Tab-separated table of C-alpha atoms in Angstrom:
chain	number	residue	atom	x	y	z
A	30	UNK	CA	74.979	35.280	95.305
A	31	UNK	CA	71.324	34.401	96.482
A	32	UNK	CA	68.337	36.466	95.639
A	33	UNK	CA	65.288	36.684	97.367
A	34	UNK	CA	61.825	38.200	96.975
A	35	UNK	CA	61.709	41.237	99.409
A	36	UNK	CA	62.225	41.667	103.353
A	37	UNK	CA	59.959	40.475	106.025
A	38	UNK	CA	59.246	42.407	109.095
A	39	UNK	CA	62.153	41.014	110.867
A	40	UNK	CA	64.391	42.028	108.095
A	41	UNK	CA	62.703	45.419	107.620
A	42	UNK	CA	63.615	46.529	111.384
A	43	UNK	CA	66.826	45.193	111.310
A	44	UNK	CA	68.162	46.280	107.788
A	45	UNK	CA	69.568	43.151	106.910
A	46	UNK	CA	68.347	40.017	104.899
A	47	UNK	CA	67.109	37.084	105.710
A	48	UNK	CA	67.151	37.165	109.453
A	49	UNK	CA	63.425	36.490	110.048
A	50	UNK	CA	62.082	32.526	110.314
A	51	UNK	CA	62.499	32.138	106.474
A	52	UNK	CA	66.228	33.476	107.020
A	53	UNK	CA	66.989	31.072	110.055
A	54	UNK	CA	65.725	28.468	107.738
A	55	UNK	CA	67.923	29.583	105.126
A	56	UNK	CA	70.976	29.765	107.684
A	57	UNK	CA	70.381	26.344	108.519
A	58	UNK	CA	70.003	24.993	105.066
A	59	UNK	CA	73.112	26.648	103.750
A	60	UNK	CA	75.072	25.269	106.600
A	61	UNK	CA	73.877	21.078	105.793
A	62	UNK	CA	74.783	22.380	102.235
A	63	UNK	CA	78.234	23.427	103.107
A	64	UNK	CA	78.143	26.744	102.202
A	65	UNK	CA	79.319	29.231	104.329
A	66	UNK	CA	76.867	32.247	104.536
A	67	UNK	CA	79.462	34.689	105.320
A	68	UNK	CA	80.921	34.025	101.855
A	69	UNK	CA	77.640	34.340	99.737
A	70	UNK	CA	76.236	37.471	98.995
A	71	UNK	CA	72.417	37.537	100.172
A	72	UNK	CA	70.189	40.382	98.733
A	73	UNK	CA	66.141	41.074	98.179
A	74	UNK	CA	64.922	41.543	94.540
A	75	UNK	CA	62.470	43.989	95.947
A	76	UNK	CA	64.228	46.479	98.850
A	77	UNK	CA	61.195	47.478	100.771
A	78	UNK	CA	58.480	45.515	102.617
A	79	UNK	CA	55.032	45.602	101.430
A	80	UNK	CA	52.774	44.945	103.914
A	81	UNK	CA	49.136	46.049	105.455
A	82	UNK	CA	48.792	47.393	108.868
A	83	UNK	CA	46.585	45.369	111.244
A	84	UNK	CA	46.413	46.609	114.612
A	85	UNK	CA	50.087	47.020	115.772
A	86	UNK	CA	51.166	43.732	113.248
A	87	UNK	CA	52.371	44.446	110.042
A	88	UNK	CA	51.077	41.439	107.519
A	89	UNK	CA	53.150	40.808	104.801
A	90	UNK	CA	51.714	41.756	101.065
A	91	UNK	CA	53.191	40.049	98.027
A	92	UNK	CA	55.201	42.199	95.569
A	93	UNK	CA	53.761	43.049	92.520
A	94	UNK	CA	55.028	43.419	88.790
A	95	UNK	CA	55.285	47.225	89.269
A	96	UNK	CA	57.420	46.582	92.607
A	97	UNK	CA	59.763	43.845	90.996
A	98	UNK	CA	60.359	46.792	87.717
A	99	UNK	CA	60.956	49.625	90.207
A	100	UNK	CA	63.599	47.791	91.826
A	101	UNK	CA	65.089	45.922	89.184
A	102	UNK	CA	67.368	48.368	87.632
A	103	UNK	CA	69.087	48.415	91.474
A	104	UNK	CA	69.055	44.653	91.276
A	105	UNK	CA	70.922	44.388	88.338
A	106	UNK	CA	73.497	47.188	89.184
A	107	UNK	CA	74.014	45.099	92.544
A	108	UNK	CA	74.755	42.211	90.266
A	109	UNK	CA	77.172	44.127	88.560
A	110	UNK	CA	78.991	45.000	91.496
A	111	UNK	CA	79.348	41.848	93.057
A	112	UNK	CA	80.022	40.089	89.880
A	113	UNK	CA	79.243	36.584	91.388
A	114	UNK	CA	79.989	33.400	89.438
A	115	UNK	CA	76.535	32.198	90.351
A	116	UNK	CA	73.333	33.485	90.753
A	117	UNK	CA	70.691	31.807	92.519
A	118	UNK	CA	66.675	32.809	92.457
A	119	UNK	CA	64.836	31.846	95.623
A	120	UNK	CA	61.398	32.292	94.577
A	121	UNK	CA	59.121	33.528	91.984
A	122	UNK	CA	59.604	37.236	92.663
A	123	UNK	CA	63.527	36.940	92.223
A	124	UNK	CA	63.082	34.832	89.249
A	125	UNK	CA	60.955	37.115	87.878
A	126	UNK	CA	63.347	39.924	88.656
A	127	UNK	CA	66.588	38.247	87.593
A	128	UNK	CA	65.217	36.459	84.514
A	129	UNK	CA	62.928	39.860	83.335
A	130	UNK	CA	59.477	37.912	83.188
A	131	UNK	CA	57.619	35.243	84.654
A	132	UNK	CA	58.289	31.614	84.781
A	133	UNK	CA	56.925	28.543	85.932
A	134	UNK	CA	59.639	28.553	89.050
A	135	UNK	CA	58.087	25.263	90.546
A	136	UNK	CA	58.356	23.194	87.285
A	137	UNK	CA	61.823	24.555	86.293
A	138	UNK	CA	63.237	24.590	89.849
A	139	UNK	CA	66.967	23.160	89.992
A	140	UNK	CA	67.336	24.181	86.201
A	141	UNK	CA	70.219	26.546	85.391
A	142	UNK	CA	69.652	29.413	83.105
A	143	UNK	CA	71.895	31.448	81.137
A	144	UNK	CA	71.305	35.501	82.596
A	145	UNK	CA	69.228	37.229	80.338
A	146	UNK	CA	71.403	40.084	78.454
A	147	UNK	CA	71.240	42.851	80.958
A	148	UNK	CA	73.546	40.719	83.096
A	149	UNK	CA	77.187	39.179	82.467
A	150	UNK	CA	77.130	37.135	79.525
A	151	UNK	CA	77.165	33.365	80.714
A	152	UNK	CA	76.536	33.972	84.062
A	153	UNK	CA	74.305	30.791	85.486
A	154	UNK	CA	71.412	31.746	87.441
A	155	UNK	CA	69.409	28.581	89.389
A	156	UNK	CA	66.251	29.023	90.032
A	157	UNK	CA	64.599	27.447	93.490
A	158	UNK	CA	61.940	27.663	96.114
A	159	UNK	CA	62.180	30.647	98.976
A	160	UNK	CA	62.594	29.172	102.245
A	161	UNK	CA	58.880	30.474	102.971
A	162	UNK	CA	57.556	28.122	100.763
A	163	UNK	CA	59.185	25.098	102.829
A	164	UNK	CA	57.719	26.931	106.323
A	165	UNK	CA	54.215	27.126	104.580
A	166	UNK	CA	54.224	23.449	103.446
A	167	UNK	CA	51.356	21.611	105.683
A	168	UNK	CA	52.426	17.962	105.409
A	169	UNK	CA	55.484	17.176	107.326
A	170	UNK	CA	56.428	14.392	105.092
A	171	UNK	CA	56.513	16.656	101.719
A	172	UNK	CA	57.960	19.428	104.033
A	173	UNK	CA	60.958	16.933	104.926
A	174	UNK	CA	61.486	16.010	101.232
A	175	UNK	CA	61.291	19.572	99.986
A	176	UNK	CA	63.559	20.814	102.502
A	177	UNK	CA	66.116	18.301	101.835
A	178	UNK	CA	66.004	19.137	98.134
A	179	UNK	CA	66.327	22.664	98.558
A	180	UNK	CA	69.774	21.921	100.618
A	181	UNK	CA	70.869	19.745	97.651
A	182	UNK	CA	70.559	22.498	95.473
A	183	UNK	CA	71.963	25.049	97.796
A	184	UNK	CA	74.925	22.231	97.659
A	185	UNK	CA	75.022	22.687	94.181
A	186	UNK	CA	74.747	26.268	93.849
A	187	UNK	CA	77.887	26.452	96.271
A	188	UNK	CA	80.145	23.892	94.381
A	189	UNK	CA	79.501	25.716	91.022
A	190	UNK	CA	80.254	28.860	92.622
A	191	UNK	CA	83.549	27.770	94.386
A	192	UNK	CA	84.402	25.726	90.915
A	193	UNK	CA	84.088	22.373	92.121
A	194	UNK	CA	81.556	21.547	89.547
A	195	UNK	CA	82.554	20.453	86.222
A	196	UNK	CA	81.682	22.508	83.358
A	197	UNK	CA	81.001	21.424	79.602
A	198	UNK	CA	82.655	23.540	76.494
A	199	UNK	CA	80.357	26.348	76.753
A	200	UNK	CA	80.990	26.606	80.496
A	201	UNK	CA	77.935	25.544	81.535
A	202	UNK	CA	77.521	23.822	85.221
A	203	UNK	CA	77.400	19.981	83.792
A	204	UNK	CA	75.051	18.478	86.651
A	205	UNK	CA	72.837	20.839	88.149
A	206	UNK	CA	69.844	19.009	90.572
A	207	UNK	CA	67.228	18.024	88.255
A	208	UNK	CA	63.339	18.476	89.494
A	209	UNK	CA	61.118	15.721	89.636
A	210	UNK	CA	59.757	16.167	86.053
A	211	UNK	CA	61.845	18.340	83.627
A	212	UNK	CA	60.320	20.351	81.269
A	213	UNK	CA	62.078	22.437	78.425
A	214	UNK	CA	62.192	26.132	78.953
A	215	UNK	CA	60.012	28.371	76.973
A	216	UNK	CA	59.489	31.555	75.429
A	217	UNK	CA	63.106	31.838	73.997
A	218	UNK	CA	64.830	31.696	77.550
A	219	UNK	CA	67.981	29.321	77.027
A	220	UNK	CA	68.655	26.740	79.696
A	221	UNK	CA	72.247	26.195	79.542
A	222	UNK	CA	73.678	23.163	78.462
A	223	UNK	CA	74.294	19.903	80.504
């Protein structure tokens, strides 16, 4: 199960998640990672498109803590109904919605955590970037490296969800992709043992 941040303009108009520019990049990355999009459940943490009207254009505004808090019960119910084997938080908003608090997502990127108590016990949650982050990177070399890392993370998520990743005695995935400089979890959030 993949959780994004909020619908964009195209998603809002079509009523489906990840169909705009970031969604097309996400679909491409899933294909390269060997994850069939139709086999994955894709949703957003915030269920409405927050925007500012500028003439005929609707300009994206980031969701705030109130938006995340408002929609969190719906997201938790969605996770319970879908009953995924593996959750992926795409970006900071999704990370905050799933984990129940802000975390330094870029520093913890690629790491797998046990879901908080509001979610099924032992459910693994991997943190990674939202595909829109990749679209905004100005340096082509950095964009290429970050995209490759994103594909690696999606590949790992797919393998973990299909049961292709060995698990340790505690049931945690044994070898998640590691960020360049891993940092320990802070504030009581438990990182799954490797």
